Coordinates of C-alpha atoms and ligand atoms in Angstrom, one line a residue:
X1 CA -12.1 3.4 -11.3
X2 CA -12.5 5.4 -8.1
X3 CA -9.0 6.9 -8.3
X4 CA -8.8 10.1 -10.2
X5 CA -5.8 10.7 -12.4
X6 CA -4.9 14.3 -13.2
X7 CA -2.0 14.9 -15.6
X8 CA -3.1 18.5 -16.5
X9 CA 0.0 19.8 -14.8
X10 CA 2.5 17.6 -16.6
X11 CA 2.7 19.5 -20.0
X12 CA 1.8 16.2 -21.7
X13 CA -0.6 17.0 -24.5
X14 CA -3.7 15.3 -25.9
X15 CA -1.7 14.9 -29.1
X16 CA 1.0 12.9 -27.3
X17 CA -1.7 10.8 -25.6
X18 CA -3.3 10.1 -28.9
X19 CA 0.0 9.2 -30.6
X20 CA 0.9 6.7 -27.8
X21 CA -2.6 5.1 -27.9
X22 CA -1.8 2.3 -30.4
X23 CA 1.3 1.3 -28.3
X24 CA -0.7 1.4 -25.1
X25 CA -3.4 -0.8 -26.7
X26 CA -0.6 -3.2 -27.7
X27 CA 0.7 -3.2 -24.2
X28 CA -2.7 -3.9 -22.7
X29 CA -3.3 -6.7 -25.2
X30 CA 0.1 -8.2 -24.1
X31 CA -0.9 -8.0 -20.5
X32 CA -4.3 -9.6 -21.0
X33 CA -3.3 -12.1 -23.6
X34 CA -2.3 -14.8 -21.1
X35 CA 0.6 -15.5 -23.4
X36 CA 3.3 -13.3 -21.8
X37 CA 5.4 -14.7 -19.0
X38 CA 4.7 -13.4 -15.5
X39 CA 1.4 -11.7 -16.2
X40 CA -0.7 -14.1 -14.0
X41 CA -1.5 -11.1 -11.7
X42 CA -3.5 -9.3 -14.5
X43 CA -6.6 -11.6 -14.3
X44 CA -6.0 -13.0 -10.8
X45 CA -8.3 -10.6 -8.8
X46 CA -11.2 -11.5 -11.2
X47 CA -10.8 -15.2 -10.8
X48 CA -9.3 -15.7 -7.3
X49 CA -10.0 -19.3 -6.3
X50 CA -12.7 -19.6 -3.6
X51 CA -11.0 -22.7 -2.1
X52 CA -7.7 -20.9 -1.8
X53 CA -9.4 -17.8 -0.3
X54 CA -11.2 -20.0 2.3
X55 CA -7.9 -21.8 3.1
X56 CA -6.2 -18.4 3.6
X57 CA -8.9 -17.1 5.9
X58 CA -9.1 -20.2 8.0
X59 CA -5.3 -20.2 8.4
X60 CA -5.3 -16.5 9.3
X61 CA -8.0 -17.2 11.9
X62 CA -5.8 -20.0 13.3
X63 CA -2.8 -17.7 13.5
X64 CA -4.9 -15.2 15.3
X65 CA -5.6 -17.7 18.1
X66 CA -2.0 -18.9 18.2
X67 CA 0.1 -15.8 18.6
X68 CA 0.5 -12.2 19.8
X69 CA 3.1 -11.5 17.1
X70 CA 3.3 -12.8 13.6
X71 CA 6.8 -12.4 12.2
X72 CA 6.8 -12.2 8.4
X73 CA 10.1 -13.3 7.0
X74 CA 10.9 -12.2 3.5
X75 CA 12.4 -9.5 1.4
X76 CA 11.6 -7.4 -1.7
X77 CA 8.4 -8.5 -3.3
X78 CA 8.0 -11.2 -0.7
X79 CA 7.4 -8.5 2.0
X80 CA 7.0 -4.9 0.8
X81 CA 3.3 -5.3 -0.2
X82 CA 2.4 -6.7 3.2
X83 CA 4.3 -4.1 5.0
X84 CA 2.7 -1.4 2.9
X85 CA -0.8 -2.7 3.6
X86 CA -0.2 -3.3 7.3
X87 CA 1.3 0.1 7.8
X88 CA -1.6 1.8 5.9
X89 CA -4.5 -0.2 7.2
X90 CA -3.6 -1.3 10.7
X91 CA -0.7 1.0 11.5
X92 CA 2.2 0.7 13.9
X93 CA -0.1 1.8 16.7
X94 CA -3.7 3.0 17.3
X95 CA -3.2 6.4 15.6
X96 CA -4.0 5.0 12.1
X97 CA -7.6 4.2 12.5
X98 CA -9.4 2.0 10.0
X99 CA -11.8 0.6 12.6
X100 CA -9.5 -2.2 13.4
X101 CA -8.6 -2.7 17.0
X102 CA -4.8 -3.6 16.9
X103 CA -5.3 -5.5 20.1
X104 CA -7.6 -8.1 18.6
X105 CA -5.1 -9.3 16.1
X106 CA -1.5 -10.3 16.2
X107 CA 1.0 -7.6 15.7
X108 CA 2.9 -8.0 12.5
X109 CA 6.7 -7.7 12.6
X110 CA 9.1 -8.2 9.7
X111 CA 12.4 -10.1 9.5
X112 CA 14.8 -11.1 6.7
X113 CA 14.5 -7.7 4.9
X114 CA 18.0 -6.9 6.1
X115 CA 21.1 -8.8 7.5
X116 CA 21.4 -6.8 10.7
X117 CA 22.2 -8.8 13.8
X118 CA 21.0 -5.8 15.9
X119 CA 17.6 -5.8 14.3
X120 CA 17.1 -9.5 14.5
X121 CA 18.3 -9.7 18.2
X122 CA 15.2 -7.6 19.0
X123 CA 13.0 -10.2 17.4
X124 CA 14.6 -13.0 19.4
X125 CA 13.5 -11.0 22.5
X126 CA 10.0 -11.0 21.2
X127 CA 10.0 -14.8 20.8
X128 CA 11.3 -15.1 24.4
X129 CA 8.6 -12.9 25.8
X130 CA 5.5 -13.4 23.7
X131 CA 3.6 -16.0 21.7
X132 CA 4.9 -15.9 18.2
X133 CA 4.3 -17.5 14.8
X134 CA 6.5 -17.3 11.7
X135 CA 5.4 -16.8 8.2
X136 CA 8.3 -17.4 5.9
X137 CA 7.9 -16.2 2.3
X138 CA 10.2 -16.8 -0.6
X139 CA 9.4 -17.6 -4.2
X140 CA 12.8 -19.0 -5.0
X141 CA 13.2 -20.5 -1.5
X142 CA 16.9 -19.6 -1.6
X143 CA 17.1 -15.9 -0.8
X144 CA 20.0 -15.0 1.5
X145 CA 18.3 -12.6 3.9
X146 CA 15.2 -14.7 4.2
X147 CA 17.2 -18.0 4.7
X148 CA 19.4 -16.5 7.4
X149 CA 16.5 -14.8 9.4
X150 CA 14.4 -18.0 9.1
X151 CA 17.2 -20.2 10.4
X152 CA 17.7 -17.9 13.4
X153 CA 14.1 -17.4 14.3
X154 CA 13.1 -21.0 13.8
X155 CA 15.8 -22.1 16.2
X156 CA 14.5 -19.7 18.8
X157 CA 11.0 -21.0 18.2
X158 CA 12.0 -24.6 18.6
X159 CA 14.0 -23.7 21.7
X160 CA 10.9 -22.1 23.2
X161 CA 8.1 -24.5 22.2
X162 CA 9.8 -27.7 21.2
X163 CA 9.9 -29.1 17.7
X164 CA 6.4 -30.4 17.5
X165 CA 4.7 -27.2 18.6
X166 CA 7.1 -25.0 16.6
X167 CA 6.2 -26.7 13.4
X168 CA 2.5 -25.8 14.0
X169 CA 3.6 -22.2 14.3
X170 CA 5.5 -22.0 11.0
X171 CA 3.7 -21.0 7.8
X172 CA 5.6 -21.2 4.5
X173 CA 4.7 -19.5 1.2
X174 CA 6.9 -20.5 -1.7
X175 CA 7.0 -22.1 -5.1
X176 CA 4.9 -25.2 -5.5
X177 CA 8.0 -27.4 -6.3
X178 CA 11.3 -25.6 -6.6
X179 CA 13.7 -24.4 -3.9
X180 CA 14.8 -25.6 -0.5
X181 CA 11.9 -23.9 1.4
X182 CA 9.4 -26.0 -0.5
X183 CA 11.4 -29.1 0.3
X184 CA 11.7 -28.2 4.0
X185 CA 7.9 -27.3 4.2
X186 CA 7.0 -30.8 2.8
X187 CA 9.6 -32.6 5.0
X188 CA 8.7 -30.8 8.2
X189 CA 4.9 -30.6 7.6
X190 CA 4.5 -26.8 7.7
X191 CA 1.2 -25.4 6.6
X192 CA 2.1 -24.0 3.2
X193 CA 0.8 -22.0 0.3
X194 CA 2.0 -21.9 -3.3
X195 CA 3.1 -18.7 -5.2
X196 CA 1.8 -19.0 -8.8
X197 CA 4.4 -19.8 -11.4
X198 CA 3.3 -16.9 -13.6
X199 CA 3.5 -14.2 -11.0
X200 CA 6.9 -12.6 -10.0
X201 CA 7.8 -11.2 -6.6
X202 CA 6.9 -7.6 -6.9
X203 CA 3.6 -8.3 -8.6
X204 CA 2.6 -10.9 -5.9
X205 CA 1.1 -8.9 -3.2
X206 CA -2.5 -10.0 -4.1
X207 CA -1.5 -13.7 -3.9
X208 CA -1.0 -15.7 -0.6
X209 CA 2.3 -13.8 -0.3
X210 CA 0.4 -10.7 0.9
X211 CA -3.0 -12.0 1.6
X212 CA -2.2 -14.5 4.4
X213 CA -0.3 -12.1 6.6
X214 CA -2.7 -9.3 5.9
X215 CA -5.7 -11.5 6.8
X216 CA -3.9 -12.5 10.0
X217 CA -3.5 -8.8 10.8
X218 CA -7.2 -8.4 10.5
X219 CA -7.2 -6.7 7.1
X220 CA -10.3 -7.4 4.9
X221 CA -8.6 -9.2 2.0
X222 CA -11.9 -9.9 0.3
X223 CA -12.5 -6.2 0.0
X224 CA -8.9 -5.7 -1.2
X225 CA -9.4 -8.2 -3.9
X226 CA -12.8 -6.6 -4.8
X227 CA -11.0 -3.3 -5.2
X228 CA -8.4 -4.8 -7.4
X229 CA -11.1 -6.6 -9.5
X230 CA -13.0 -3.4 -9.9
X231 CA -9.8 -1.7 -11.2
X232 CA -9.1 -4.7 -13.5
X233 CA -12.5 -4.5 -15.1
X234 CA -12.8 -0.7 -15.2
X235 CA -13.7 0.6 -18.6
X236 CA -11.7 3.8 -17.8
X237 CA -8.6 2.0 -19.0
X238 CA -10.0 2.6 -22.5
X239 CA -10.2 6.3 -21.8
X240 CA -7.9 8.0 -19.4
X241 CA -6.8 5.1 -17.1
X242 CA -3.5 4.9 -19.0
X243 CA -2.8 8.6 -19.0
X244 CA -0.4 8.3 -16.0
X245 CA 1.6 5.5 -17.8
X246 CA 1.9 7.6 -20.9
X247 CA 2.7 10.8 -19.0
X248 CA 5.6 9.0 -17.2
X249 CA 6.9 7.8 -20.6
X250 CA 6.6 11.3 -22.2
X251 CA 8.2 13.0 -19.3
X252 CA 11.1 10.6 -19.5
X253 CA 11.5 11.4 -23.1
X254 CA 11.8 15.1 -22.3
X255 CA 14.8 14.3 -20.1
X256 CA 13.2 13.8 -16.7
X257 CA 15.1 11.1 -14.9
X258 CA 13.4 10.9 -11.5
X259 CA 9.8 10.4 -10.4
X260 CA 9.2 11.6 -6.9
X261 CA 6.1 10.1 -5.3
X262 CA 4.8 12.5 -2.7
X263 CA 2.1 11.9 0.0
X264 CA 0.7 13.8 2.9
X265 CA -0.4 10.8 5.1
X266 CA 2.3 8.9 6.9
X267 CA 0.1 5.8 6.4
X268 CA 1.5 5.7 2.9
X269 CA 5.2 5.5 4.0
X270 CA 5.6 1.8 3.0
X271 CA 3.3 2.0 0.0
X272 CA 5.9 4.4 -1.4
X273 CA 8.6 1.8 -0.7
X274 CA 6.5 -0.9 -2.5
X275 CA 6.2 1.5 -5.4
X276 CA 9.9 2.1 -5.5
X277 CA 10.6 -1.6 -5.9
X278 CA 7.8 -2.0 -8.5
X279 CA 9.1 0.8 -10.7
X280 CA 12.8 0.3 -10.0
X281 CA 13.0 -3.4 -10.8
X282 CA 10.4 -3.3 -13.6
X283 CA 11.9 -0.4 -15.6
X284 CA 15.5 0.0 -14.6
X285 CA 17.3 -2.0 -17.2
X286 CA 19.1 -1.6 -20.5
X287 CA 20.1 2.0 -19.4
X288 CA 16.5 3.0 -19.2
X289 CA 13.9 3.8 -16.6
X290 CA 12.8 6.6 -14.2
X291 CA 14.6 6.5 -10.9
X292 CA 11.8 6.1 -8.3
X293 CA 12.0 8.2 -5.2
X294 CA 9.5 9.4 -2.5
X295 CA 9.0 12.2 -0.1
X296 CA 6.7 12.5 2.8
X297 CA 5.2 16.0 2.9
X298 CA 4.9 18.3 4.7
X299 CA 7.8 16.7 6.7
X300 CA 10.2 16.7 3.8
X301 CA 9.4 20.2 2.6
X302 CA 11.7 21.2 5.5
X303 CA 14.5 19.2 4.0
X304 CA 13.9 18.9 0.3
X305 CA 11.5 21.7 -0.4
X306 CA 14.3 24.0 -1.6
X307 CA 15.5 21.5 -4.1
X308 CA 12.0 20.8 -5.4
X309 CA 11.4 24.5 -5.9
X310 CA 14.7 25.6 -7.3
X311 CA 17.1 22.7 -7.8
X312 CA 18.2 20.7 -10.8
X313 CA 14.9 20.0 -12.6
X314 CA 15.6 16.3 -13.5
X315 CA 12.4 15.2 -11.8
X316 CA 8.7 15.3 -11.9
X317 CA 6.3 14.8 -9.0
X318 CA 3.4 12.3 -8.5
X319 CA 1.2 13.3 -5.7
X320 CA -0.9 10.8 -3.8
X321 CA -3.8 12.8 -2.5
X322 CA -6.0 11.1 0.1
X323 CA -9.4 12.9 -0.2
X324 CA -10.8 11.7 3.1
X325 CA -8.1 11.0 5.8
X326 CA -9.1 8.5 8.5
X327 CA -9.3 11.1 11.3
X328 CA -9.0 14.8 11.9
X329 CA -8.3 17.1 14.8
X330 CA -9.3 20.7 15.5
X331 CA -6.4 23.1 16.0
X332 CA -6.6 25.1 19.3
X333 CA -6.4 28.9 19.0
X334 CA -3.1 28.9 20.9
X335 CA -1.5 27.5 17.7
X336 CA -1.9 31.0 16.1
X337 CA -4.6 33.2 14.5
X338 CA -4.0 31.8 11.1
X339 CA -5.3 28.5 12.1
X340 CA -8.3 29.6 14.1
X341 CA -11.3 27.4 13.6
X342 CA -9.3 25.1 11.3
X343 CA -8.6 21.4 11.5
X344 CA -5.3 19.6 10.9
X345 CA -6.6 18.1 7.7
X346 CA -7.6 21.5 6.4
X347 CA -4.1 22.9 7.0
X348 CA -2.6 19.7 5.4
X349 CA -4.8 20.3 2.4
X350 CA -3.8 23.9 2.2
X351 CA -0.2 22.8 2.2
X352 CA -0.9 20.4 -0.7
X353 CA -2.6 23.1 -2.7
X354 CA 0.2 25.6 -1.9
X355 CA 2.9 23.1 -3.0
X356 CA 1.0 22.4 -6.2
X357 CA 0.7 26.1 -7.0
X358 CA 4.3 27.0 -6.1
X359 CA 5.8 24.1 -8.0
X360 CA 3.6 24.6 -11.0
X361 CA 4.8 28.2 -11.1
X362 CA 8.4 27.0 -11.2
X363 CA 7.6 24.6 -14.0
X364 CA 7.8 21.2 -12.2
X365 CA 5.6 18.7 -14.0
X366 CA 3.1 17.1 -11.6
X367 CA 0.7 14.2 -11.7
X368 CA -2.0 14.2 -9.0
X369 CA -3.8 11.0 -8.1
X370 CA -6.8 11.4 -5.9
X371 CA -7.6 8.4 -3.6
X372 CA -11.0 8.6 -2.0
X373 CA -9.8 7.2 1.3
X374 CA -7.4 4.6 2.7
X375 CA -9.1 1.4 3.2
X376 CA -8.7 -2.2 2.0
X377 CA -10.8 -1.7 -1.1
X378 CA -9.0 1.4 -2.4
X379 CA -5.7 -0.2 -1.4
X380 CA -6.5 -3.1 -3.8
X381 CA -7.3 -0.5 -6.5
X382 CA -4.0 1.3 -5.9
X383 CA -2.0 -1.9 -6.2
X384 CA -3.6 -2.9 -9.4
X385 CA -3.5 0.5 -10.9
X386 CA 0.2 0.9 -10.3
X387 CA 1.1 -2.6 -11.4
X388 CA -0.7 -2.0 -14.7
X389 CA 0.6 1.5 -15.2
X390 CA 4.2 0.4 -14.4
X391 CA 4.0 -2.5 -16.9
X392 CA 2.6 -0.2 -19.6
X393 CA 5.4 2.4 -19.2
X394 CA 8.0 -0.4 -19.2
X395 CA 6.5 -1.7 -22.5
X396 CA 6.5 1.8 -23.9
X397 CA 10.2 2.2 -22.9
X398 CA 10.9 -1.1 -24.6
X399 CA 11.9 -3.2 -21.6
X400 CA 10.5 -6.3 -20.0
X401 CA 8.7 -5.3 -16.9
X402 CA 8.8 -8.7 -15.3
X403 CA 12.5 -9.7 -15.1
X404 CA 15.3 -8.4 -13.0
X405 CA 18.6 -9.7 -14.4
X406 CA 20.7 -7.1 -12.7
X407 CA 19.7 -8.2 -9.2
X408 CA 21.7 -11.4 -9.6
X409 CA 25.1 -9.7 -10.0
X410 CA 25.7 -8.5 -6.5
X411 CA 24.5 -11.9 -5.2
X412 CA 27.2 -13.8 -7.1
X413 CA 29.8 -11.3 -5.9
X414 CA 28.7 -11.8 -2.3
X415 CA 28.8 -15.6 -2.6
X416 CA 32.4 -15.3 -3.9
X417 CA 33.4 -13.1 -0.9
X418 CA 31.7 -15.4 1.6
X419 CA 33.5 -18.5 0.1
X420 CA 36.8 -16.7 0.5
X421 CA 36.3 -15.5 4.0
X422 CA 37.0 -17.6 7.2
X423 CA 34.1 -18.4 9.5
X424 CA 34.2 -16.3 12.7
X425 CA 32.5 -16.5 16.1
X426 CA 30.2 -13.6 16.7
Ligands
PA5_501 O1 10.4 -8.8 -7.3 C1 11.2 -9.7 -7.1 O2 11.3 -10.7 -7.9 C2 12.2 -9.6 -6.0 O3 12.2 -8.5 -5.3 C3 12.0 -10.8 -5.0 O4 10.7 -10.7 -4.5 C4 13.0 -10.8 -3.9 O5 14.3 -10.8 -4.4 C5 12.8 -12.0 -3.0 O6 12.8 -13.1 -3.7 P1 12.2 -14.5 -3.1 O7 10.8 -14.4 -3.0 O8 12.6 -15.5 -4.2 O9 12.9 -14.8 -1.8

């Protein structure tokens, strides 16, 4: 395990870790048994099918020749992992360097993660002006946001290219049999991929759900899978790999209700969003769970720093510390004597250390996770680490990490409202 997990500032004791060990072992056995529903992601990085991988890479290469923009249509677990990876490893522009040249690969845009007409109008503009492909992703094949966005963008694609060419520019990732998207993919002849039955949305980033769009964006998915596989087979799970999961559980028992994930590299903005879904949907049930939150520092120190230091102590902090940021810049002397001869990363690091010291002094429990650097390999490690840790904490809390019964309630309310309201012309 290349990530380093430091729970020394949480107040969680060796005794507590020891007491939890049998339950952690039980949780690990459940995850690895192959008997529990929706645990297909546990072994997947170790046994990813070579044929599927080749299919993904060949399709990604085709997409790269076809378009300037790939629009990924999906929501929740069908999009957040890809967005997190693209934001971290490619970036919205050249400032996030990982050696990729954004110009060699299609730009990745996202649709169907909201129901905003304003947002989607902009994407229609893109279809008018540039060469575009669509990658529609939905396990159920029936999700409202995804269905609406796909219908709108598909119509624009057909208008621009004609039906025959549009079909060649649509890629579908969905269940192998169920749902209207599978039915449409078969009927229309879209190139398609299957989401494994035993992997749920928020644990699906290392399936074709994430891997196809990531590969199209130029991300090294083989390296990402290798990172996840290294994490899966790490012997450290037997020693301190599960400390974070236990610390979260013990902190919840002491009355902490919120986990704030903090990071100092904006590349991790959407990784934090992915984490929020993972934790929120996996743990938030039966009146239990830690409310997942995130702050981007140092930015948010200027809005939330006061609360962290002196506010209602219902939270603990989990700091994602990137040891070797992608780039650095020297600070000119004009910035002030304090910074003379220093680089931006040095000052960022000083801020991180200062926050650790100040918050420790005021008694805020803190976990620190050191990430060697942000690249596809460590990204794979991070995904696997958090999926495993989240599942273990959920088991310790006594909830099923892999269902989301509460998500359905608002959907049925919305359906009722739409049935009652009259159609209108926009
Ligand atoms: O984790 C989950 O299961 C959810 O967030 C789903 O991914 C999300 O609701 C989208 O569902 P679907 O892939 O069926 O469109």
